[in-house]
PDB file of C-alpha atoms and ligand atoms in Angstrom:
ATOM      1  CA  UNK A   1     159.826 200.068 -39.134  1.00  0.00           C
ATOM      2  CA  UNK A   2     157.312 199.772 -41.958  1.00  0.00           C
ATOM      3  CA  UNK A   3     155.031 202.739 -41.971  1.00  0.00           C
ATOM      4  CA  UNK A   4     151.325 202.080 -42.392  1.00  0.00           C
ATOM      5  CA  UNK A   5     150.340 205.644 -43.157  1.00  0.00           C
ATOM      6  CA  UNK A   6     152.848 206.256 -45.895  1.00  0.00           C
ATOM      7  CA  UNK A   7     152.766 205.647 -48.798  1.00  0.00           C
ATOM      8  CA  UNK A   8     149.427 203.874 -48.322  1.00  0.00           C
ATOM      9  CA  UNK A   9     147.491 206.646 -46.676  1.00  0.00           C
ATOM     10  CA  UNK A  10     146.067 208.477 -49.721  1.00  0.00           C
ATOM     11  CA  UNK A  11     144.682 205.347 -51.342  1.00  0.00           C
ATOM     12  CA  UNK A  12     143.424 203.975 -48.000  1.00  0.00           C
ATOM     13  CA  UNK A  13     141.536 207.188 -47.341  1.00  0.00           C
ATOM     14  CA  UNK A  14     139.646 206.652 -50.582  1.00  0.00           C
ATOM     15  CA  UNK A  15     138.988 203.015 -49.878  1.00  0.00           C
ATOM     16  CA  UNK A  16     137.564 203.776 -46.434  1.00  0.00           C
ATOM     17  CA  UNK A  17     135.204 206.209 -48.112  1.00  0.00           C
ATOM     18  CA  UNK A  18     134.228 203.970 -51.015  1.00  0.00           C
ATOM     19  CA  UNK A  19     133.738 200.808 -49.018  1.00  0.00           C
ATOM     20  CA  UNK A  20     132.473 201.979 -45.648  1.00  0.00           C
ATOM     21  CA  UNK A  21     131.269 205.496 -46.366  1.00  0.00           C
ATOM     22  CA  UNK A  22     133.515 206.653 -43.540  1.00  0.00           C
ATOM     23  CA  UNK A  23     136.796 208.519 -43.130  1.00  0.00           C
ATOM     24  CA  UNK A  24     139.093 208.347 -40.106  1.00  0.00           C
ATOM     25  CA  UNK A  25     140.124 211.661 -38.599  1.00  0.00           C
ATOM     26  CA  UNK A  26     143.807 212.565 -38.239  1.00  0.00           C
ATOM     27  CA  UNK A  27     143.683 211.342 -34.630  1.00  0.00           C
ATOM     28  CA  UNK A  28     142.109 208.035 -35.635  1.00  0.00           C
ATOM     29  CA  UNK A  29     144.681 207.540 -38.404  1.00  0.00           C
ATOM     30  CA  UNK A  30     147.459 208.125 -35.933  1.00  0.00           C
ATOM     31  CA  UNK A  31     145.861 205.691 -33.460  1.00  0.00           C
ATOM     32  CA  UNK A  32     145.619 203.033 -36.201  1.00  0.00           C
ATOM     33  CA  UNK A  33     149.274 203.636 -37.015  1.00  0.00           C
ATOM     34  CA  UNK A  34     150.339 203.321 -33.379  1.00  0.00           C
ATOM     35  CA  UNK A  35     148.213 200.213 -32.969  1.00  0.00           C
ATOM     36  CA  UNK A  36     149.999 198.635 -35.930  1.00  0.00           C
ATOM     37  CA  UNK A  37     153.424 199.455 -34.542  1.00  0.00           C
ATOM     38  CA  UNK A  38     152.547 198.206 -31.048  1.00  0.00           C
ATOM     39  CA  UNK A  39     151.146 194.922 -32.365  1.00  0.00           C
ATOM     40  CA  UNK A  40     154.314 194.355 -34.411  1.00  0.00           C
ATOM     41  CA  UNK A  41     156.399 195.089 -31.339  1.00  0.00           C
ATOM     42  CA  UNK A  42     154.265 192.804 -29.142  1.00  0.00           C
ATOM     43  CA  UNK A  43     154.628 190.042 -31.717  1.00  0.00           C
ATOM     44  CA  UNK A  44     158.321 189.775 -30.867  1.00  0.00           C
ATOM     45  CA  UNK A  45     157.418 188.304 -27.487  1.00  0.00           C
ATOM     46  CA  UNK A  46     153.883 187.027 -27.883  1.00  0.00           C
ATOM     47  CA  UNK A  47     152.360 185.057 -30.696  1.00  0.00           C
ATOM     48  CA  UNK A  48     149.714 187.687 -31.411  1.00  0.00           C
ATOM     49  CA  UNK A  49     149.113 187.619 -35.143  1.00  0.00           C
ATOM     50  CA  UNK A  50     150.566 186.338 -38.382  1.00  0.00           C
ATOM     51  CA  UNK A  51     149.251 189.415 -40.158  1.00  0.00           C
ATOM     52  CA  UNK A  52     152.173 191.811 -40.129  1.00  0.00           C
ATOM     53  CA  UNK A  53     152.556 193.326 -43.598  1.00  0.00           C
ATOM     54  CA  UNK A  54     151.094 196.840 -43.664  1.00  0.00           C
ATOM     55  CA  UNK A  55     148.490 196.281 -46.399  1.00  0.00           C
ATOM     56  CA  UNK A  56     147.462 192.968 -44.911  1.00  0.00           C
ATOM     57  CA  UNK A  57     147.203 194.504 -41.439  1.00  0.00           C
ATOM     58  CA  UNK A  58     145.097 197.342 -42.815  1.00  0.00           C
ATOM     59  CA  UNK A  59     142.745 194.976 -44.658  1.00  0.00           C
ATOM     60  CA  UNK A  60     142.469 192.005 -42.284  1.00  0.00           C
ATOM     61  CA  UNK A  61     142.668 193.781 -38.952  1.00  0.00           C
ATOM     62  CA  UNK A  62     141.509 197.383 -39.422  1.00  0.00           C
ATOM     63  CA  UNK A  63     139.108 197.266 -42.362  1.00  0.00           C
ATOM     64  CA  UNK A  64     137.669 193.827 -41.577  1.00  0.00           C
ATOM     65  CA  UNK A  65     137.027 194.780 -37.937  1.00  0.00           C
ATOM     66  CA  UNK A  66     134.996 197.830 -38.959  1.00  0.00           C
ATOM     67  CA  UNK A  67     133.198 196.164 -41.854  1.00  0.00           C
ATOM     68  CA  UNK A  68     131.526 193.789 -39.402  1.00  0.00           C
ATOM     69  CA  UNK A  69     129.583 196.584 -37.775  1.00  0.00           C
ATOM     70  CA  UNK A  70     128.866 198.398 -41.025  1.00  0.00           C
ATOM     71  CA  UNK A  71     126.469 196.151 -42.942  1.00  0.00           C
ATOM     72  CA  UNK A  72     125.394 197.830 -46.168  1.00  0.00           C
ATOM     73  CA  UNK A  73     128.008 200.504 -45.341  1.00  0.00           C
ATOM     74  CA  UNK A  74     125.826 201.857 -42.532  1.00  0.00           C
ATOM     75  CA  UNK A  75     127.571 202.166 -39.200  1.00  0.00           C
ATOM     76  CA  UNK A  76     124.695 203.491 -37.187  1.00  0.00           C
ATOM     77  CA  UNK A  77     121.962 200.800 -37.260  1.00  0.00           C
ATOM     78  CA  UNK A  78     124.067 198.108 -35.621  1.00  0.00           C
ATOM     79  CA  UNK A  79     125.874 200.334 -33.168  1.00  0.00           C
ATOM     80  CA  UNK A  80     123.669 202.696 -31.162  1.00  0.00           C
ATOM     81  CA  UNK A  81     125.266 205.994 -30.118  1.00  0.00           C
ATOM     82  CA  UNK A  82     127.058 205.415 -26.815  1.00  0.00           C
ATOM     83  CA  UNK A  83     126.254 201.713 -27.039  1.00  0.00           C
ATOM     84  CA  UNK A  84     128.089 198.906 -25.292  1.00  0.00           C
ATOM     85  CA  UNK A  85     130.079 196.307 -27.204  1.00  0.00           C
ATOM     86  CA  UNK A  86     131.861 193.163 -26.057  1.00  0.00           C
ATOM     87  CA  UNK A  87     134.540 191.519 -28.194  1.00  0.00           C
ATOM     88  CA  UNK A  88     134.770 187.857 -27.187  1.00  0.00           C
ATOM     89  CA  UNK A  89     138.186 186.202 -27.695  1.00  0.00           C
ATOM     90  CA  UNK A  90     139.738 189.488 -28.729  1.00  0.00           C
ATOM     91  CA  UNK A  91     143.329 188.167 -29.026  1.00  0.00           C
ATOM     92  CA  UNK A  92     145.460 191.179 -29.913  1.00  0.00           C
ATOM     93  CA  UNK A  93     142.349 193.387 -29.808  1.00  0.00           C
ATOM     94  CA  UNK A  94     140.421 192.591 -32.989  1.00  0.00           C
ATOM     95  CA  UNK A  95     137.798 193.575 -33.886  1.00  0.00           C
ATOM     96  CA  UNK A  96     137.311 195.550 -30.640  1.00  0.00           C
ATOM     97  CA  UNK A  97     140.160 198.084 -30.696  1.00  0.00           C
ATOM     98  CA  UNK A  98     139.553 199.467 -34.219  1.00  0.00           C
ATOM     99  CA  UNK A  99     135.865 199.801 -33.331  1.00  0.00           C
ATOM    100  CA  UNK A 100     136.682 201.674 -30.109  1.00  0.00           C
ATOM    101  CA  UNK A 101     138.961 204.000 -32.112  1.00  0.00           C
ATOM    102  CA  UNK A 102     136.328 204.599 -34.801  1.00  0.00           C
ATOM    103  CA  UNK A 103     133.531 205.142 -32.239  1.00  0.00           C
ATOM    104  CA  UNK A 104     134.969 206.976 -29.239  1.00  0.00           C
ATOM    105  CA  UNK A 105     131.474 207.320 -27.727  1.00  0.00           C
ATOM    106  CA  UNK A 106     130.818 203.626 -27.485  1.00  0.00           C
ATOM    107  CA  UNK A 107     131.973 201.506 -24.551  1.00  0.00           C
ATOM    108  CA  UNK A 108     133.997 198.479 -25.595  1.00  0.00           C
ATOM    109  CA  UNK A 109     134.874 195.482 -23.418  1.00  0.00           C
ATOM    110  CA  UNK A 110     137.649 193.212 -24.652  1.00  0.00           C
ATOM    111  CA  UNK A 111     137.395 189.668 -23.300  1.00  0.00           C
ATOM    112  CA  UNK A 112     140.030 186.981 -23.606  1.00  0.00           C
ATOM    113  CA  UNK A 113     140.885 183.915 -21.575  1.00  0.00           C
ATOM    114  CA  UNK A 114     144.651 184.464 -21.992  1.00  0.00           C
ATOM    115  CA  UNK A 115     146.043 186.774 -19.342  1.00  0.00           C
ATOM    116  CA  UNK A 116     149.177 187.729 -21.269  1.00  0.00           C
ATOM    117  CA  UNK A 117     147.122 188.918 -24.247  1.00  0.00           C
ATOM    118  CA  UNK A 118     145.002 191.128 -21.996  1.00  0.00           C
ATOM    119  CA  UNK A 119     148.149 192.439 -20.267  1.00  0.00           C
ATOM    120  CA  UNK A 120     149.548 193.330 -23.679  1.00  0.00           C
ATOM    121  CA  UNK A 121     146.282 195.033 -24.701  1.00  0.00           C
ATOM    122  CA  UNK A 122     146.408 197.133 -21.537  1.00  0.00           C
ATOM    123  CA  UNK A 123     149.735 198.609 -22.648  1.00  0.00           C
ATOM    124  CA  UNK A 124     148.111 199.536 -25.967  1.00  0.00           C
ATOM    125  CA  UNK A 125     145.210 201.244 -24.223  1.00  0.00           C
ATOM    126  CA  UNK A 126     147.565 203.348 -22.120  1.00  0.00           C
ATOM    127  CA  UNK A 127     149.725 204.353 -25.086  1.00  0.00           C
ATOM    128  CA  UNK A 128     146.751 205.204 -27.288  1.00  0.00           C
ATOM    129  CA  UNK A 129     144.860 206.893 -24.419  1.00  0.00           C
ATOM    130  CA  UNK A 130     141.766 204.856 -25.244  1.00  0.00           C
ATOM    131  CA  UNK A 131     139.460 205.514 -22.324  1.00  0.00           C
ATOM    132  CA  UNK A 132     136.390 203.826 -23.818  1.00  0.00           C
ATOM    133  CA  UNK A 133     137.818 200.311 -23.511  1.00  0.00           C
ATOM    134  CA  UNK A 134     137.742 197.924 -20.548  1.00  0.00           C
ATOM    135  CA  UNK A 135     139.456 194.567 -20.462  1.00  0.00           C
ATOM    136  CA  UNK A 136     138.255 191.323 -18.992  1.00  0.00           C
ATOM    137  CA  UNK A 137     140.176 188.093 -18.422  1.00  0.00           C
ATOM    138  CA  UNK A 138     138.027 184.980 -18.419  1.00  0.00           C
ATOM    139  CA  UNK A 139     136.226 182.329 -20.366  1.00  0.00           C
ATOM    140  CA  UNK A 140     133.102 183.290 -22.265  1.00  0.00           C
ATOM    141  CA  UNK A 141     131.340 180.292 -20.687  1.00  0.00           C
ATOM    142  CA  UNK A 142     131.820 181.805 -17.202  1.00  0.00           C
ATOM    143  CA  UNK A 143     131.453 185.489 -18.068  1.00  0.00           C
ATOM    144  CA  UNK A 144     128.142 184.730 -19.788  1.00  0.00           C
ATOM    145  CA  UNK A 145     126.762 183.410 -16.486  1.00  0.00           C
ATOM    146  CA  UNK A 146     127.826 186.449 -14.404  1.00  0.00           C
ATOM    147  CA  UNK A 147     125.022 188.903 -13.683  1.00  0.00           C
ATOM    148  CA  UNK A 148     127.258 191.937 -14.246  1.00  0.00           C
ATOM    149  CA  UNK A 149     127.826 190.791 -17.854  1.00  0.00           C
ATOM    150  CA  UNK A 150     124.880 188.605 -18.853  1.00  0.00           C
ATOM    151  CA  UNK A 151     122.236 190.494 -20.886  1.00  0.00           C
ATOM    152  CA  UNK A 152     124.158 193.765 -20.619  1.00  0.00           C
ATOM    153  CA  UNK A 153     125.707 194.489 -24.035  1.00  0.00           C
ATOM    154  CA  UNK A 154     124.092 196.029 -27.108  1.00  0.00           C
ATOM    155  CA  UNK A 155     126.420 194.084 -29.380  1.00  0.00           C
ATOM    156  CA  UNK A 156     128.707 191.077 -28.986  1.00  0.00           C
ATOM    157  CA  UNK A 157     131.399 190.583 -31.620  1.00  0.00           C
ATOM    158  CA  UNK A 158     133.260 187.356 -32.156  1.00  0.00           C
ATOM    159  CA  UNK A 159     135.933 186.636 -34.749  1.00  0.00           C
ATOM    160  CA  UNK A 160     138.023 183.475 -35.193  1.00  0.00           C
ATOM    161  CA  UNK A 161     137.087 181.890 -31.868  1.00  0.00           C
ATOM    162  CA  UNK A 162     135.154 178.752 -32.829  1.00  0.00           C
ATOM    163  CA  UNK A 163     132.446 177.207 -34.957  1.00  0.00           C
ATOM    164  CA  UNK A 164     129.352 179.344 -35.576  1.00  0.00           C
ATOM    165  CA  UNK A 165     127.229 177.549 -32.989  1.00  0.00           C
ATOM    166  CA  UNK A 166     129.994 177.832 -30.361  1.00  0.00           C
ATOM    167  CA  UNK A 167     130.261 181.545 -31.148  1.00  0.00           C
ATOM    168  CA  UNK A 168     126.485 181.897 -30.805  1.00  0.00           C
ATOM    169  CA  UNK A 169     126.541 180.154 -27.422  1.00  0.00           C
ATOM    170  CA  UNK A 170     129.303 182.469 -26.182  1.00  0.00           C
ATOM    171  CA  UNK A 171     127.767 185.638 -27.593  1.00  0.00           C
ATOM    172  CA  UNK A 172     123.963 185.551 -27.266  1.00  0.00           C
ATOM    173  CA  UNK A 173     123.807 185.229 -23.433  1.00  0.00           C
ATOM    174  CA  UNK A 174     125.848 188.440 -23.159  1.00  0.00           C
ATOM    175  CA  UNK A 175     123.595 190.655 -25.287  1.00  0.00           C
ATOM    176  CA  UNK A 176     120.471 192.441 -24.117  1.00  0.00           C
ATOM    177  CA  UNK A 177     117.137 191.338 -25.448  1.00  0.00           C
ATOM    178  CA  UNK A 178     116.878 193.108 -28.793  1.00  0.00           C
ATOM    179  CA  UNK A 179     120.689 193.224 -29.045  1.00  0.00           C
ATOM    180  CA  UNK A 180     122.885 191.759 -31.730  1.00  0.00           C
ATOM    181  CA  UNK A 181     125.615 189.126 -31.945  1.00  0.00           C
ATOM    182  CA  UNK A 182     127.950 189.567 -34.912  1.00  0.00           C
ATOM    183  CA  UNK A 183     129.934 186.506 -35.986  1.00  0.00           C
ATOM    184  CA  UNK A 184     132.809 187.201 -38.382  1.00  0.00           C
ATOM    185  CA  UNK A 185     133.529 184.384 -40.845  1.00  0.00           C
ATOM    186  CA  UNK A 186     135.488 183.638 -43.998  1.00  0.00           C
ATOM    187  CA  UNK A 187     133.591 181.158 -46.158  1.00  0.00           C
ATOM    188  CA  UNK A 188     130.017 180.137 -45.457  1.00  0.00           C
ATOM    189  CA  UNK A 189     127.630 177.429 -46.684  1.00  0.00           C
ATOM    190  CA  UNK A 190     123.880 176.782 -46.593  1.00  0.00           C
ATOM    191  CA  UNK A 191     124.431 173.767 -44.290  1.00  0.00           C
ATOM    192  CA  UNK A 192     126.104 176.078 -41.806  1.00  0.00           C
ATOM    193  CA  UNK A 193     123.058 178.353 -41.937  1.00  0.00           C
ATOM    194  CA  UNK A 194     120.811 175.461 -40.929  1.00  0.00           C
ATOM    195  CA  UNK A 195     123.099 174.455 -38.045  1.00  0.00           C
ATOM    196  CA  UNK A 196     123.435 178.047 -36.828  1.00  0.00           C
ATOM    197  CA  UNK A 197     119.675 178.661 -37.020  1.00  0.00           C
ATOM    198  CA  UNK A 198     119.149 175.596 -34.846  1.00  0.00           C
ATOM    199  CA  UNK A 199     121.708 176.814 -32.276  1.00  0.00           C
ATOM    200  CA  UNK A 200     120.329 180.364 -32.320  1.00  0.00           C
ATOM    201  CA  UNK A 201     116.777 179.083 -31.678  1.00  0.00           C
ATOM    202  CA  UNK A 202     117.916 177.333 -28.521  1.00  0.00           C
ATOM    203  CA  UNK A 203     119.713 180.476 -27.347  1.00  0.00           C
ATOM    204  CA  UNK A 204     116.863 182.952 -27.885  1.00  0.00           C
ATOM    205  CA  UNK A 205     118.186 184.340 -31.160  1.00  0.00           C
ATOM    206  CA  UNK A 206     117.327 184.407 -34.845  1.00  0.00           C
ATOM    207  CA  UNK A 207     119.560 184.914 -37.857  1.00  0.00           C
ATOM    208  CA  UNK A 208     118.621 188.411 -38.928  1.00  0.00           C
ATOM    209  CA  UNK A 209     120.952 188.564 -41.895  1.00  0.00           C
ATOM    210  CA  UNK A 210     124.005 187.022 -43.473  1.00  0.00           C
ATOM    211  CA  UNK A 211     126.155 189.370 -45.454  1.00  0.00           C
ATOM    212  CA  UNK A 212     128.744 188.282 -47.983  1.00  0.00           C
ATOM    213  CA  UNK A 213     131.342 190.773 -49.107  1.00  0.00           C
ATOM    214  CA  UNK A 214     134.822 190.907 -50.586  1.00  0.00           C
ATOM    215  CA  UNK A 215     137.760 192.640 -48.997  1.00  0.00           C
ATOM    216  CA  UNK A 216     138.961 195.710 -50.902  1.00  0.00           C
ATOM    217  CA  UNK A 217     142.631 194.868 -51.479  1.00  0.00           C
ATOM    218  CA  UNK A 218     142.770 191.115 -52.036  1.00  0.00           C
ATOM    219  CA  UNK A 219     139.142 190.432 -52.986  1.00  0.00           C
ATOM    220  CA  UNK A 220     138.868 187.710 -50.350  1.00  0.00           C
ATOM    221  CA  UNK A 221     135.417 186.424 -49.492  1.00  0.00           C
ATOM    222  CA  UNK A 222     134.046 187.254 -46.053  1.00  0.00           C
ATOM    223  CA  UNK A 223     130.742 186.725 -44.298  1.00  0.00           C
ATOM    224  CA  UNK A 224     129.206 188.367 -41.289  1.00  0.00           C
ATOM    225  CA  UNK A 225     126.298 186.751 -39.503  1.00  0.00           C
ATOM    226  CA  UNK A 226     123.944 188.987 -37.551  1.00  0.00           C
ATOM    227  CA  UNK A 227     121.954 187.225 -34.826  1.00  0.00           C
ATOM    228  CA  UNK A 228     119.205 189.202 -33.124  1.00  0.00           C
ATOM    229  CA  UNK A 229     118.314 188.203 -29.563  1.00  0.00           C
ATOM    230  CA  UNK A 230     114.532 188.010 -29.532  1.00  0.00           C
ATOM    231  CA  UNK A 231     113.912 186.315 -26.177  1.00  0.00           C
ATOM    232  CA  UNK A 232     116.051 185.710 -23.120  1.00  0.00           C
ATOM    233  CA  UNK A 233     118.651 182.971 -23.365  1.00  0.00           C
ATOM    234  CA  UNK A 234     117.684 179.983 -21.171  1.00  0.00           C
ATOM    235  CA  UNK A 235     119.733 179.875 -17.954  1.00  0.00           C
ATOM    236  CA  UNK A 236     121.620 176.719 -18.864  1.00  0.00           C
ATOM    237  CA  UNK A 237     123.503 178.619 -21.605  1.00  0.00           C
ATOM    238  CA  UNK A 238     126.382 179.107 -21.937  1.00  0.00           C
ATOM    239  CA  UNK A 239     127.184 175.645 -20.663  1.00  0.00           C
ATOM    240  CA  UNK A 240     130.247 174.898 -18.520  1.00  0.00           C
ATOM    241  CA  UNK A 241     133.783 175.515 -19.773  1.00  0.00           C
ATOM    242  CA  UNK A 242     134.650 173.310 -22.718  1.00  0.00           C
ATOM    243  CA  UNK A 243     131.142 171.877 -23.251  1.00  0.00           C
ATOM    244  CA  UNK A 244     130.156 174.244 -26.113  1.00  0.00           C
ATOM    245  CA  UNK A 245     133.183 173.109 -28.125  1.00  0.00           C
ATOM    246  CA  UNK A 246     132.994 169.414 -27.147  1.00  0.00           C
ATOM    247  CA  UNK A 247     129.280 169.138 -27.759  1.00  0.00           C
ATOM    248  CA  UNK A 248     128.141 172.001 -30.022  1.00  0.00           C
ATOM    249  CA  UNK A 249     124.427 172.817 -30.142  1.00  0.00           C
TER     250      UNK A 249
HETATM  251  N1  SAM B   1     139.471 187.791 -32.335  1.00  0.00           N
HETATM  252  C1  SAM B   1     140.898 187.883 -32.618  1.00  0.00           C
HETATM  253  C2  SAM B   1     141.143 188.035 -34.099  1.00  0.00           C
HETATM  254  O1  SAM B   1     140.230 187.809 -34.879  1.00  0.00           O
HETATM  255  O2  SAM B   1     142.274 188.407 -34.481  1.00  0.00           O
HETATM  256  C3  SAM B   1     141.684 186.729 -32.017  1.00  0.00           C
HETATM  257  C4  SAM B   1     141.325 185.358 -32.511  1.00  0.00           C
HETATM  258  S1  SAM B   1     142.319 184.114 -31.751  1.00  0.00           S
HETATM  259  C5  SAM B   1     142.408 182.979 -33.064  1.00  0.00           C
HETATM  260  C6  SAM B   1     141.170 183.401 -30.598  1.00  0.00           C
HETATM  261  C7  SAM B   1     141.216 184.038 -29.234  1.00  0.00           C
HETATM  262  O3  SAM B   1     140.076 183.607 -28.500  1.00  0.00           O
HETATM  263  C8  SAM B   1     142.434 183.663 -28.425  1.00  0.00           C
HETATM  264  O4  SAM B   1     143.082 184.833 -27.980  1.00  0.00           O
HETATM  265  C9  SAM B   1     141.888 182.844 -27.262  1.00  0.00           C
HETATM  266  O5  SAM B   1     142.604 183.050 -26.060  1.00  0.00           O
HETATM  267  C10 SAM B   1     140.453 183.357 -27.159  1.00  0.00           C
HETATM  268  N2  SAM B   1     139.474 182.393 -26.644  1.00  0.00           N
HETATM  269  C11 SAM B   1     139.253 181.131 -27.111  1.00  0.00           C
HETATM  270  N3  SAM B   1     138.247 180.541 -26.427  1.00  0.00           N
HETATM  271  C12 SAM B   1     137.818 181.455 -25.516  1.00  0.00           C
HETATM  272  C13 SAM B   1     136.800 181.435 -24.508  1.00  0.00           C
HETATM  273  N4  SAM B   1     136.024 180.360 -24.319  1.00  0.00           N
HETATM  274  N5  SAM B   1     136.625 182.548 -23.772  1.00  0.00           N
HETATM  275  C14 SAM B   1     137.407 183.632 -23.948  1.00  0.00           C
HETATM  276  N6  SAM B   1     138.392 183.703 -24.877  1.00  0.00           N
HETATM  277  C15 SAM B   1     138.595 182.633 -25.652  1.00  0.00           C
END
């Protein structure tokens, strides 16, 4: 099996430092390695990801996941010590699992509507002994209306799940007032900013910042959108299953 830690490890260690001002410990490196191997193995039965080459996996799944919570290369401001994070539509566990590995003190909930993906993730959690992750099967539209989840997370992360306004409608109800929704995107335009601002206003959020960056290996353009929840989300949001995508805000 292709080995992620060798021969890439020395150069990756430098890139982590240069780009995120952070270095994984030996344990974290080994957890990243195991995660890679388990995802490749899971891919044989489940359609988990098309990203399977080691460098691509490192850049698009590991690095990209962590970059979203490290604006301006600062981990701390967006992720309070011991804070709670929900990853909505986590798929094979991205961005949530790399974040849980990098921040063992934070509590990460991985939400997906597909049972078999969550079942697969549970095998990863056991193998990697990741005790700071919980899993949740369900639709964001329903989970966002449940009192045990609504307004309870410091940060909601959402990558590759829908349009920006759909992501905002899934994410903002779940974060506490003062909390943050982080939407991971590829390209971004000014028109999208206007549409997202309009959606965020209706959901009790504002666009705090939009960060553009390039990935370290392939120089691909990425954006992360940081929405701050300034007032409570009105009770009608998120709307019923399917409505956010059929009729986006
Ligand atoms: N976030 C992962 C990533 O970036 O690699 C996976 C993205 S995958 C393209 C989208 C995932 O979102 C799928 O696993 C799907 O089951 C889940 N999903 C889509 N709509 C959802 C919803 N309304 N609630 C919960 N999960 C949803």
